[in-house]
mmCIF file of C-alpha atoms in Angstrom:
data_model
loop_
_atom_site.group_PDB
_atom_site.id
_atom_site.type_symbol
_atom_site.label_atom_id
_atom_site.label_comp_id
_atom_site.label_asym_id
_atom_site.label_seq_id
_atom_site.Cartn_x
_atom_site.Cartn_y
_atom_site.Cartn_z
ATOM 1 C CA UNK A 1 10.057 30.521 -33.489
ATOM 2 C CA UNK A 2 8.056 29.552 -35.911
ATOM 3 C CA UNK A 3 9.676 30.967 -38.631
ATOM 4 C CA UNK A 4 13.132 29.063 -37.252
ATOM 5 C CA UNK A 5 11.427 26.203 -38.029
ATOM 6 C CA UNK A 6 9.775 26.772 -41.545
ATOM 7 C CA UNK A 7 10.912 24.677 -44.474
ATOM 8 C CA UNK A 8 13.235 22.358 -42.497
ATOM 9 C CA UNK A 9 14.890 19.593 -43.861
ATOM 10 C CA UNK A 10 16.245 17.365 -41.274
ATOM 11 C CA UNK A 11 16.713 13.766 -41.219
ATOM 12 C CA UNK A 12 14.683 12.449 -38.329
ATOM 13 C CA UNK A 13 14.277 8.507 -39.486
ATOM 14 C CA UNK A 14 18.244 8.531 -39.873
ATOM 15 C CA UNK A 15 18.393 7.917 -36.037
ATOM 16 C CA UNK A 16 15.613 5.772 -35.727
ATOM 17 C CA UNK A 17 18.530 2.730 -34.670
ATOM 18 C CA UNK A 18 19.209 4.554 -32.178
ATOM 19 C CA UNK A 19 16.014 5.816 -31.477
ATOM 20 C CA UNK A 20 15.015 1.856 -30.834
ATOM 21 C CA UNK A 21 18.254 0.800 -28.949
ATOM 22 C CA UNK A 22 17.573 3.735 -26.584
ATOM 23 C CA UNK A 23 13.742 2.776 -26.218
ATOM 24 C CA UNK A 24 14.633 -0.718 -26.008
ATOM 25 C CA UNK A 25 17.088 -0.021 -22.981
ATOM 26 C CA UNK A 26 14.825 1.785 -20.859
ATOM 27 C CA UNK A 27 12.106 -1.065 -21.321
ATOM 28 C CA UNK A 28 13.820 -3.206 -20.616
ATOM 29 C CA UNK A 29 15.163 -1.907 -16.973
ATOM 30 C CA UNK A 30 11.189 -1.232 -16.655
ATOM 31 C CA UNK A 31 11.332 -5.104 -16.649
ATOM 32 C CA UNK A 32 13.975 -5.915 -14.591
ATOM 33 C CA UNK A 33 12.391 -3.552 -12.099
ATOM 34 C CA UNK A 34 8.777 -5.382 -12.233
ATOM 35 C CA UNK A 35 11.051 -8.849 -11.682
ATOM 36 C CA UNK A 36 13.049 -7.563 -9.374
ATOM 37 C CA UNK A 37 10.355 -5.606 -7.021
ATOM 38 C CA UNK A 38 7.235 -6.216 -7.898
ATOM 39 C CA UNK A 39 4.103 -5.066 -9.161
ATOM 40 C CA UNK A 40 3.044 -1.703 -9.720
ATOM 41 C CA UNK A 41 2.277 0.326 -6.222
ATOM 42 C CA UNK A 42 -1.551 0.525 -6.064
ATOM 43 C CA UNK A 43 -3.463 3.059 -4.290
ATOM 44 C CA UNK A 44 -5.945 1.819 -2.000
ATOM 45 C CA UNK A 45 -8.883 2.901 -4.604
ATOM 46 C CA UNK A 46 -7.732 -0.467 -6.504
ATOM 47 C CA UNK A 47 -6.907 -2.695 -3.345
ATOM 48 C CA UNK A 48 -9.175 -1.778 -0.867
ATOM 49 C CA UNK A 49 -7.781 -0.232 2.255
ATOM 50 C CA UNK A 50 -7.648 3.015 4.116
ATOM 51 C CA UNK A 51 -5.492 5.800 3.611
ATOM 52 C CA UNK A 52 -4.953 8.653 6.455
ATOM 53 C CA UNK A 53 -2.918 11.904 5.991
ATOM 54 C CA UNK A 54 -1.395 13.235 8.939
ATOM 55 C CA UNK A 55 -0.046 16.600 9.886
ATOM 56 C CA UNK A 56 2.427 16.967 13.191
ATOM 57 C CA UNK A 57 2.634 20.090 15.101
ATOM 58 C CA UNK A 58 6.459 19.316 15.120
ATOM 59 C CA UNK A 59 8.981 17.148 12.933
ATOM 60 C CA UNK A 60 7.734 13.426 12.645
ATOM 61 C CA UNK A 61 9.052 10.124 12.443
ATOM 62 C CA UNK A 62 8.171 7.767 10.271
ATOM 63 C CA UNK A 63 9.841 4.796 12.492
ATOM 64 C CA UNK A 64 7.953 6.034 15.439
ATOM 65 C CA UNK A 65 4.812 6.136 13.705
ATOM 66 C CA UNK A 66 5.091 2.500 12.359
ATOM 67 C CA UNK A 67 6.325 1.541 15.557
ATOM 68 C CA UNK A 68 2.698 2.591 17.242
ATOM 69 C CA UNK A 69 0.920 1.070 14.260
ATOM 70 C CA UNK A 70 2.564 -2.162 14.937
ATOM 71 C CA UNK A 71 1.868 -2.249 18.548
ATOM 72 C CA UNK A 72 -1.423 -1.713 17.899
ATOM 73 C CA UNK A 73 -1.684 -4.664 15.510
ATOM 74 C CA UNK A 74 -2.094 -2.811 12.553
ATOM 75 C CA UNK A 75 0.710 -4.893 10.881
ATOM 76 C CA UNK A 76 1.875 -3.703 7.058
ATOM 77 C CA UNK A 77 0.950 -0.042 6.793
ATOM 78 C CA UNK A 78 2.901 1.770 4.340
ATOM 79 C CA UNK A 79 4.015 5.264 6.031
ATOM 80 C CA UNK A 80 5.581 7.996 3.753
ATOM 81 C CA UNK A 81 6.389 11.194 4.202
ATOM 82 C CA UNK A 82 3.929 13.356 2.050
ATOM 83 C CA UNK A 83 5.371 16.915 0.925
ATOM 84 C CA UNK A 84 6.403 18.864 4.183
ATOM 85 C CA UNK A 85 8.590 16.914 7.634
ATOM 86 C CA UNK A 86 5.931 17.085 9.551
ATOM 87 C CA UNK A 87 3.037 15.432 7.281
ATOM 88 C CA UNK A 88 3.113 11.872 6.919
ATOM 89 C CA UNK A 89 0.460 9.133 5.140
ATOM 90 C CA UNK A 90 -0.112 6.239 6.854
ATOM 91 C CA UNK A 91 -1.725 3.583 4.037
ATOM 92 C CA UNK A 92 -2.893 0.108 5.819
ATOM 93 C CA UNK A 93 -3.879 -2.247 2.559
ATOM 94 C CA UNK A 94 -4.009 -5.674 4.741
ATOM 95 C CA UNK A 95 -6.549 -7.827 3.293
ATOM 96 C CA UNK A 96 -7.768 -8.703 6.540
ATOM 97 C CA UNK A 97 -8.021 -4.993 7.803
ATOM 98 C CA UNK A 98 -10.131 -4.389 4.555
ATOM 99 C CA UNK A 99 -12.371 -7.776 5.588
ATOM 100 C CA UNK A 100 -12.752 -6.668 8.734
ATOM 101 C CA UNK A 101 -14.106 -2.913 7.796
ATOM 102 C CA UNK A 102 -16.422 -4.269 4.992
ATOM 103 C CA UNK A 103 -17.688 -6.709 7.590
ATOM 104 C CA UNK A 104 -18.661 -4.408 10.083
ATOM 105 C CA UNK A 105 -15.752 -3.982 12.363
ATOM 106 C CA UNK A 106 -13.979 -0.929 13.833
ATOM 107 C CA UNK A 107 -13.131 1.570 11.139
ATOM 108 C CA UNK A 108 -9.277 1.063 10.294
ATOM 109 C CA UNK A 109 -9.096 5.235 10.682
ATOM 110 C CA UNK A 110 -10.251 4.822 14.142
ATOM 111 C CA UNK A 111 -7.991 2.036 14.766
ATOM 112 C CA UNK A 112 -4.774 4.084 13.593
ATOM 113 C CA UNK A 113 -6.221 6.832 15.455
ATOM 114 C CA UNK A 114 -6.409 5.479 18.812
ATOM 115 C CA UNK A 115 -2.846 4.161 18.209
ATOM 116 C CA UNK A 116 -1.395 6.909 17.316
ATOM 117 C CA UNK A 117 -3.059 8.745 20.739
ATOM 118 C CA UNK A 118 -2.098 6.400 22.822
ATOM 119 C CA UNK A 119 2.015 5.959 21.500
ATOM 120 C CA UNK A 120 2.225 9.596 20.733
ATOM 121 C CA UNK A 121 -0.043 11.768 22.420
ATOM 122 C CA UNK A 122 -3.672 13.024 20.552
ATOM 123 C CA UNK A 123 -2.163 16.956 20.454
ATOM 124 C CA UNK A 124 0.812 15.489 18.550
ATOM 125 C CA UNK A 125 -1.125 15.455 15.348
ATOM 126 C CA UNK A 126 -4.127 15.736 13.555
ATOM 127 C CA UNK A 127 -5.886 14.013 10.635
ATOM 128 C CA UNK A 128 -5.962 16.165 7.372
ATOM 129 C CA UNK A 129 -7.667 13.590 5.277
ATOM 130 C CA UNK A 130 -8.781 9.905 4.885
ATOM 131 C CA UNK A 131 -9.970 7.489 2.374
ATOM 132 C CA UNK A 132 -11.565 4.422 2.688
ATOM 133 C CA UNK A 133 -12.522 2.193 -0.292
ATOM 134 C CA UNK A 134 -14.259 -1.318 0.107
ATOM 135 C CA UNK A 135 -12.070 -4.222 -1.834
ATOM 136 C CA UNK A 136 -15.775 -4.904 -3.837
ATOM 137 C CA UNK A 137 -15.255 -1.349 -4.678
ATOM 138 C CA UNK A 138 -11.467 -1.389 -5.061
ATOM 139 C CA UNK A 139 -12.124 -4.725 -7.563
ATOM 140 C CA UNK A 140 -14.487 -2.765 -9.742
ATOM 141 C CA UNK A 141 -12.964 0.520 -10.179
ATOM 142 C CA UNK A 142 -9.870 -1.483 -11.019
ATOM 143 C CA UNK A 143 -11.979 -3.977 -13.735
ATOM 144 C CA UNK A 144 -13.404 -0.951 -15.011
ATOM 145 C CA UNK A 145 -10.107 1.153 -15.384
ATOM 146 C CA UNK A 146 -9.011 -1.574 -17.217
ATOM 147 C CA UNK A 147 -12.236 -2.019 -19.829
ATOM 148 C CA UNK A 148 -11.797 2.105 -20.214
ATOM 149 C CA UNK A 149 -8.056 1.290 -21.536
ATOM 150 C CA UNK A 150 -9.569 -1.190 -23.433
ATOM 151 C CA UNK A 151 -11.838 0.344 -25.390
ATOM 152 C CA UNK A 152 -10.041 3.457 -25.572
ATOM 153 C CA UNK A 153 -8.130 1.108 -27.652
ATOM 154 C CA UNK A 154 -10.490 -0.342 -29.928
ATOM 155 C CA UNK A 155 -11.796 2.744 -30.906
ATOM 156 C CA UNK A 156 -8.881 3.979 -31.704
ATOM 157 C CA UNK A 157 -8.139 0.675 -34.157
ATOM 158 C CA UNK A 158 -11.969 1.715 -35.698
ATOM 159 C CA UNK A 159 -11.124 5.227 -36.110
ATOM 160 C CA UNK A 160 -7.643 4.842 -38.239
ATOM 161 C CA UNK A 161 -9.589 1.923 -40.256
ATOM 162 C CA UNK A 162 -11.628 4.199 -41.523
ATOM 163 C CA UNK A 163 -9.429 6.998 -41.325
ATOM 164 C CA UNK A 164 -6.179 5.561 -42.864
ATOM 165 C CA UNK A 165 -4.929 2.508 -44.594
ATOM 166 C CA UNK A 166 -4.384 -0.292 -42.451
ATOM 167 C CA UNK A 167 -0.532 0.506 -42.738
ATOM 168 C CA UNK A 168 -0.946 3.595 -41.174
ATOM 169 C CA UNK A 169 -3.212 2.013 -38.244
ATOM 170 C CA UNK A 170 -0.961 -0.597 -37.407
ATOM 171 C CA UNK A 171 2.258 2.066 -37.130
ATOM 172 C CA UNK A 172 0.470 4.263 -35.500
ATOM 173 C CA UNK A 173 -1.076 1.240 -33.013
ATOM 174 C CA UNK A 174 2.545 0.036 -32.206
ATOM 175 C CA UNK A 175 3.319 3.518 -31.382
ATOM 176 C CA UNK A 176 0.814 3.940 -28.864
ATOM 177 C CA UNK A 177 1.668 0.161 -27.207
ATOM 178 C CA UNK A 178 5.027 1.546 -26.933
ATOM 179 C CA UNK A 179 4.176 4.753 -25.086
ATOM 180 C CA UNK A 180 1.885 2.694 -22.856
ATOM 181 C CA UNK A 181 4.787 0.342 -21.769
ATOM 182 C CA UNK A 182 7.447 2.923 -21.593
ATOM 183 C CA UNK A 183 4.706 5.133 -19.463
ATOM 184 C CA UNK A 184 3.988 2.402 -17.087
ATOM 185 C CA UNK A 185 8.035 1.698 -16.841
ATOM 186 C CA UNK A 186 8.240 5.190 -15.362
ATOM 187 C CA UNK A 187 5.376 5.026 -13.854
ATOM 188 C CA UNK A 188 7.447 1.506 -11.753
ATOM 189 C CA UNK A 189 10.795 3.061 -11.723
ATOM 190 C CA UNK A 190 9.576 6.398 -9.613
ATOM 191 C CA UNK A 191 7.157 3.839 -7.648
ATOM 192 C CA UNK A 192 4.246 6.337 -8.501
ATOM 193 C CA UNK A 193 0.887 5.346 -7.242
ATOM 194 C CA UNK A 194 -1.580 4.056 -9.658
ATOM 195 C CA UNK A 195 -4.449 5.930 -8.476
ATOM 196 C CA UNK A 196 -7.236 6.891 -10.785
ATOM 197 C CA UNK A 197 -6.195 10.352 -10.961
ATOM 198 C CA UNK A 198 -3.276 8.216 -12.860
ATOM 199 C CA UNK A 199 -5.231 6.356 -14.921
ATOM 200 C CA UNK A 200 -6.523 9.365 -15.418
ATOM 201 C CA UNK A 201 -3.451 10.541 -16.855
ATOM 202 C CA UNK A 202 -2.597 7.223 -18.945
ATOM 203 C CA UNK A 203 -5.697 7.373 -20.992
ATOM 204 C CA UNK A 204 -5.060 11.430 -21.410
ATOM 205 C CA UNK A 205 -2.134 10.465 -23.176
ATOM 206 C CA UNK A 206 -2.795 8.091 -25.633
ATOM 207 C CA UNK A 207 -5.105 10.293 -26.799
ATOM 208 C CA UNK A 208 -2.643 12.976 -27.041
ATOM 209 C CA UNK A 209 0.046 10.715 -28.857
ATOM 210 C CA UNK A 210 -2.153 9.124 -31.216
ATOM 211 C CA UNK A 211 -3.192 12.873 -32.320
ATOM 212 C CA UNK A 212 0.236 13.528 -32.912
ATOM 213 C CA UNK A 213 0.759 10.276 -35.044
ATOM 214 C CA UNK A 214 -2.410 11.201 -37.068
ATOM 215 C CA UNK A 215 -1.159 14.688 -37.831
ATOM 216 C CA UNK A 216 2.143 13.478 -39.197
ATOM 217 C CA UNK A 217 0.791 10.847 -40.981
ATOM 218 C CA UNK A 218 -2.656 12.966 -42.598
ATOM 219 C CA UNK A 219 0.571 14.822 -43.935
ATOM 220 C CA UNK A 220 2.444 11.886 -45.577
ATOM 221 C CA UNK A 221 -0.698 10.729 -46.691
ATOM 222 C CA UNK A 222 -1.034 13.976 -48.452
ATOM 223 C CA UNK A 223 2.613 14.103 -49.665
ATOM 224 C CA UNK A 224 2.274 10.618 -51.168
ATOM 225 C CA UNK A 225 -0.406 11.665 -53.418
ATOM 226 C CA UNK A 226 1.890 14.472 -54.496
ATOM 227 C CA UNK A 227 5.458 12.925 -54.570
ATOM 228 C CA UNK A 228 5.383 10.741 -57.230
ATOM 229 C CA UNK A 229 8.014 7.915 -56.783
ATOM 230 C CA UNK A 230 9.423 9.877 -54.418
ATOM 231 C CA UNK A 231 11.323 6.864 -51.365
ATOM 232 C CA UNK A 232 9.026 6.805 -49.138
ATOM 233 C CA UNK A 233 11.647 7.409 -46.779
ATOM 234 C CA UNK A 234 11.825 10.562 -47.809
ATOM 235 C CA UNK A 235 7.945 11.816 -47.916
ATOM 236 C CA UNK A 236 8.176 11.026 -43.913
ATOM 237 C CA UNK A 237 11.244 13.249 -43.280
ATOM 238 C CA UNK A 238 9.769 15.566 -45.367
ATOM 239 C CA UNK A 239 6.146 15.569 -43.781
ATOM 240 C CA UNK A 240 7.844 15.415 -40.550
ATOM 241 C CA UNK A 241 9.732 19.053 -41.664
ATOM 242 C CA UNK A 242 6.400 20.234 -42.283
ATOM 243 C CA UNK A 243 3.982 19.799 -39.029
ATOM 244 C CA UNK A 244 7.497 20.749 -36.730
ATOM 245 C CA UNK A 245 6.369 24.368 -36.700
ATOM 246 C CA UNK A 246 3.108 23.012 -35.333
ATOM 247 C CA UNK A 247 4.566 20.310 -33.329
ATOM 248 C CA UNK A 248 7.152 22.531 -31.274
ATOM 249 C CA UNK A 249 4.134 24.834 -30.485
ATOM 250 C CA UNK A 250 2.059 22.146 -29.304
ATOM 251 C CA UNK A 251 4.613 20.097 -27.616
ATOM 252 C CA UNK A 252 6.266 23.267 -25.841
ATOM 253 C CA UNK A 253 3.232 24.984 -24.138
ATOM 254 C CA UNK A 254 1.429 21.437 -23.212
ATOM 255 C CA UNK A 255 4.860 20.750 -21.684
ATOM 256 C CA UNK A 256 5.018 24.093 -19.764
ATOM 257 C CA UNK A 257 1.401 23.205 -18.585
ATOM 258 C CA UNK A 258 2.483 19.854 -17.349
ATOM 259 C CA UNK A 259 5.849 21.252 -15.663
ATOM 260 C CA UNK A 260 3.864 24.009 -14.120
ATOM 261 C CA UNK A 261 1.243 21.572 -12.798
ATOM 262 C CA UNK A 262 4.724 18.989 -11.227
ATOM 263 C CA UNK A 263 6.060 21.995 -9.733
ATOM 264 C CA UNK A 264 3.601 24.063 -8.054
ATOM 265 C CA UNK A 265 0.441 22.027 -7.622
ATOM 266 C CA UNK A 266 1.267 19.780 -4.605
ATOM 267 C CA UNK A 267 1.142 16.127 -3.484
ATOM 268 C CA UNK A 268 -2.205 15.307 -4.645
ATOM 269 C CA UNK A 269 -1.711 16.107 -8.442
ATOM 270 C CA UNK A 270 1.888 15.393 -8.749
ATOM 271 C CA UNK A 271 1.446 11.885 -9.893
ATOM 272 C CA UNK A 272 -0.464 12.990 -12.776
ATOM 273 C CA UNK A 273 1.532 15.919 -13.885
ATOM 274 C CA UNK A 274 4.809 13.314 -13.739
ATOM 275 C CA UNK A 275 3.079 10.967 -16.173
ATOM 276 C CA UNK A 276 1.766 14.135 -17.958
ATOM 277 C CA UNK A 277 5.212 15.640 -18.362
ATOM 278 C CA UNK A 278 6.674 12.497 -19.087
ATOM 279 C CA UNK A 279 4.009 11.459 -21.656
ATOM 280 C CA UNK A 280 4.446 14.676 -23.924
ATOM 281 C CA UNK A 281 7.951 13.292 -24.304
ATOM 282 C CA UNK A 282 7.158 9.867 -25.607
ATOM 283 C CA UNK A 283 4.320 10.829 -27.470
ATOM 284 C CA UNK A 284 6.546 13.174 -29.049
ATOM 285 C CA UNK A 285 9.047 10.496 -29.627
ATOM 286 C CA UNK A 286 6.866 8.002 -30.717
ATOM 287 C CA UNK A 287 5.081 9.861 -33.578
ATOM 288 C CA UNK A 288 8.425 10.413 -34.963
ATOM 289 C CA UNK A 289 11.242 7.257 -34.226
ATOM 290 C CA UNK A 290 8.134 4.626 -33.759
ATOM 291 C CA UNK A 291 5.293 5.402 -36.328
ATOM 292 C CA UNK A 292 7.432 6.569 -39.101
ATOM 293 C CA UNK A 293 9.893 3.653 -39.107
ATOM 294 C CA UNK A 294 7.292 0.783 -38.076
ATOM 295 C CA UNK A 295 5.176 2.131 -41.446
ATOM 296 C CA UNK A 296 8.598 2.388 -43.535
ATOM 297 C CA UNK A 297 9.032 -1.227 -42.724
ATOM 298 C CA UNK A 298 5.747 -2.561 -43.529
ATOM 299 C CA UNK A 299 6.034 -0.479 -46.986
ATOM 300 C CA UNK A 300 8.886 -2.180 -47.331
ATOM 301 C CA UNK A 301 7.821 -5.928 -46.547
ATOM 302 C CA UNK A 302 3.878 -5.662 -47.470
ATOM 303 C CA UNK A 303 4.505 -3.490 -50.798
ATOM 304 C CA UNK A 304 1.599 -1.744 -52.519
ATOM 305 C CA UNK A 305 0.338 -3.433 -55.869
ATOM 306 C CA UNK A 306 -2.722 -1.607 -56.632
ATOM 307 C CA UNK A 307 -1.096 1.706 -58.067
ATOM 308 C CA UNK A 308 1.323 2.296 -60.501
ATOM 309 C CA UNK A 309 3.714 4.381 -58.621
ATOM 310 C CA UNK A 310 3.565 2.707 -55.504
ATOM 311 C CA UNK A 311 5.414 -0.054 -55.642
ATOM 312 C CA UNK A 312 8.700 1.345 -56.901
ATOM 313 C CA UNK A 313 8.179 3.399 -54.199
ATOM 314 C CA UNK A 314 8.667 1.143 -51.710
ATOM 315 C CA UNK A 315 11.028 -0.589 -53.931
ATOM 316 C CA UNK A 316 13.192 2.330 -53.705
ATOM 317 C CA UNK A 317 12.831 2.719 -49.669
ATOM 318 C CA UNK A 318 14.417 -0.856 -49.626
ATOM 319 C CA UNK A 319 17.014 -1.102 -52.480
ATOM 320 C CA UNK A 320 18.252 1.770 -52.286
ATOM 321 C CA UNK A 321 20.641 4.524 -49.759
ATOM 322 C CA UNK A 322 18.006 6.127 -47.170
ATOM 323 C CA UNK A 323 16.491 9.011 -48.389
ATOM 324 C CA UNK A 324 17.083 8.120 -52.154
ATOM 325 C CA UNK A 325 14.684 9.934 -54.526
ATOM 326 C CA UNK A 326 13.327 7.963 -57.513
ATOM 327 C CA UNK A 327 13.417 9.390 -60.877
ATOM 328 C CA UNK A 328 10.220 9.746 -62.803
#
C-alpha cells in the first residue's frame, strides 16, 4: 500500500469548492436540527437526574413502562430501549425529582422501583445498573467539561505560535472549529448522549485532527523553504502527496480501531466510538479541504513582505491558473 501511494501527484485543493459547499450543507442541517428540536440530549451526569437500566425476563414495552412511571408520578422519564428487546433505560431528569433527592427525599431509583413492582410485577425485571448524579454535581462536571475544551484550545493557539507562523495557526485553528461544529452536528442529528465518556471523545479528537494539520503543514513549511517561487498552491498539493503514505496508514488502522470499538463493544461505549469513527473522517477532511485552502487564502490576502521570494509567491497563487508554477 504504501508503495501505491509513493510520489503521488494529485490535486486535492482543486475540490476544495466543493469540499466547502458539502461542509457547508451538512452544518447547516446541524442547525436547522438544533432550531427545530432542541438542544443537545444530555446525560444525567450534566443535568442531574437518575438513570436505571433494566433487564426483562421477557420482551418489554416501552409504553407500558412509561405508563407505570406516570402513574406513579414520576412524570417526564425518558425510556429507550438499550441494545437487546428486553433491556430498557428508564432516565427521569425532572428538576424537581433531582430537588427532591438532593434534599433528602426518597431515592428516585426506589421510586421507579416500587412502580415498576407494583404495575408490572417485581419478577418481571431486574435492575442491571443505576446512576445518580446531584444537579450541584451535574452543574460542575458540565462547567468543567467546558473549561477542559477551553483550554484544550488555548494551548493549542500557544503551541502553533511558537510552532508555526501565525498563518499556519489560524488555518489550522479554523480547521479544528470546523471539526468541532460538524462533530457536535452529528453528535444532534443521531441524538447521541453527551455524556462525559463523549466529551471524552470530543477533546480526543481535536487532538487527533490538529496532529494531522501539523504534519501536513511541518511539510509545506519544509517545501517552502525548498520551492523557490514555486504557487503556493502547489507546495500544498505537493506536501499533501507526500505525508498520504503516512496519512492512509494512520487514518486506516485508527479507523478500524474505532469501527471495531462501534461494532462489537456494546451500549456503553458506542457513543464514543460513533464520534470516534466519525471524527477520523473530518479530521481527515479538515487537514486537507479546510487548513490548506483557509492558509492559501490568507497567503493570498495578507502577502509576505519580509523575503524576497515570498511575495511573488503568493502573487502567483492569486494571479494566476491554480497550480501555476513560477519561473525563477
Amino acid at each position: 500500500m504504501l508503495r501505491i501511494f509513493h510520489n503521488t501527484k494529485y490535486d486535492f485543493i482543486k475540490w476544495w469548492k466543493v469540499a466547502a459547499i458539502a461542509t457547508g450543507v451538512f452544518m447547516l442541517i446541524g442547525v436547522a436540527s438544533f432550531a427545530i428540536t432542541g438542544p443537545l440530549n444530555k446525560s444525567v451526569e450534566f443535568t442531574g437526574g437518575t438513570l436505571v437500566q433494566l433487564k426483562f425476563t421477557q420482551s418489554g414495552d416501552a409504553a407500558k413502562i412509561r405508563a407505570a412511571l406516570d402513574a406513579a408520578g414520576i412524570r417526564g422519564a425518558e425510556v429507550q430501549q438499550y441494545g437487546a428487546a428486553d433491556e430498557f433505560t428508564v432516565r427521569a431528569q425532572d428538576k424537581a425529582l433531582v430537588a427532591s433527592q438532593a434534599a433528602g427525599a426518597e431515592k428516585v431509583e426506589d421510586q421507579i422501583r416500587a412502580a415498576l413492582s407494583k404495575s408490572l410485577g417485581a419478577d418481571t425485571y431486574k435492575v442491571v445498573r443505576t446512576e445518580s448524579i446531584g444537579p450541584k454535581v451535574g452543574e460542575e462536571l458540565s462547567r468543567n467539561a467546558i473549561i477542559a475544551m477551553v483550554l484544550v484550545s488555548l494551548a493549542t493557539l500557544i503551541y502553533l505560535a511558537f510552532r508555526f507562523e501565525w498563518r499556519f495557526g489560524v488555518a489550522a485553528v479554523v480547521a479544528t472549529l470546523h471539526d468541532t461544529i460538524v462533530t457536535l452536528a452529528f453528535i444532534k442529528l443521531l441524538h447521541l448522549e453527551v455524556s462525559l465518556t463523549v466529551v471524552a471523545a470530543i477533546l480526543t479528537l481535536l487532538g487527533y485532527s490538529m496532529n494531522d494539520t501539523i504534519i501536513i503543514f511541518d511539510r509545506v513549511r519544509e517545501n517552502l523553504k525548498t520551492s523557490g517561487k514555486t504557487a503556493l498552491y502547489d507546495v500544498l498539493n505537493r506536501s499533501i502527496n507526500d505525508t498520504l503514505p503516512r496519512s492512509i496508514m494512520t487514518h486506516a488502522t485508527t479507523f478500524a480501531a474505532s469501527l471495531a470499538l462501534l461494532l462489537f463493544a456494546g451500549e456503553v461505549i458506542r457513543p464514543f466510538a460513533w464520534v470516534m469513527t466519525f471524527g477520523i473522517f473530518v479530521a481527515t477532511f479538515s487537514s486537507i479541504y479546510v487548513a490548506g485552502p483557509v492558509l492559501l487564502w490568507i497567503e493570498q490576502k495578507f502577502p509576505r513582505k519580509s523575503t524576497a521570494g515570498a511575495a511573488p509567491r503568493a502573487a502567483d497563487a492569486a494571479a494566476k491558473r491554480p497550480g501555476a508554477v513560477a519561473t525563477r
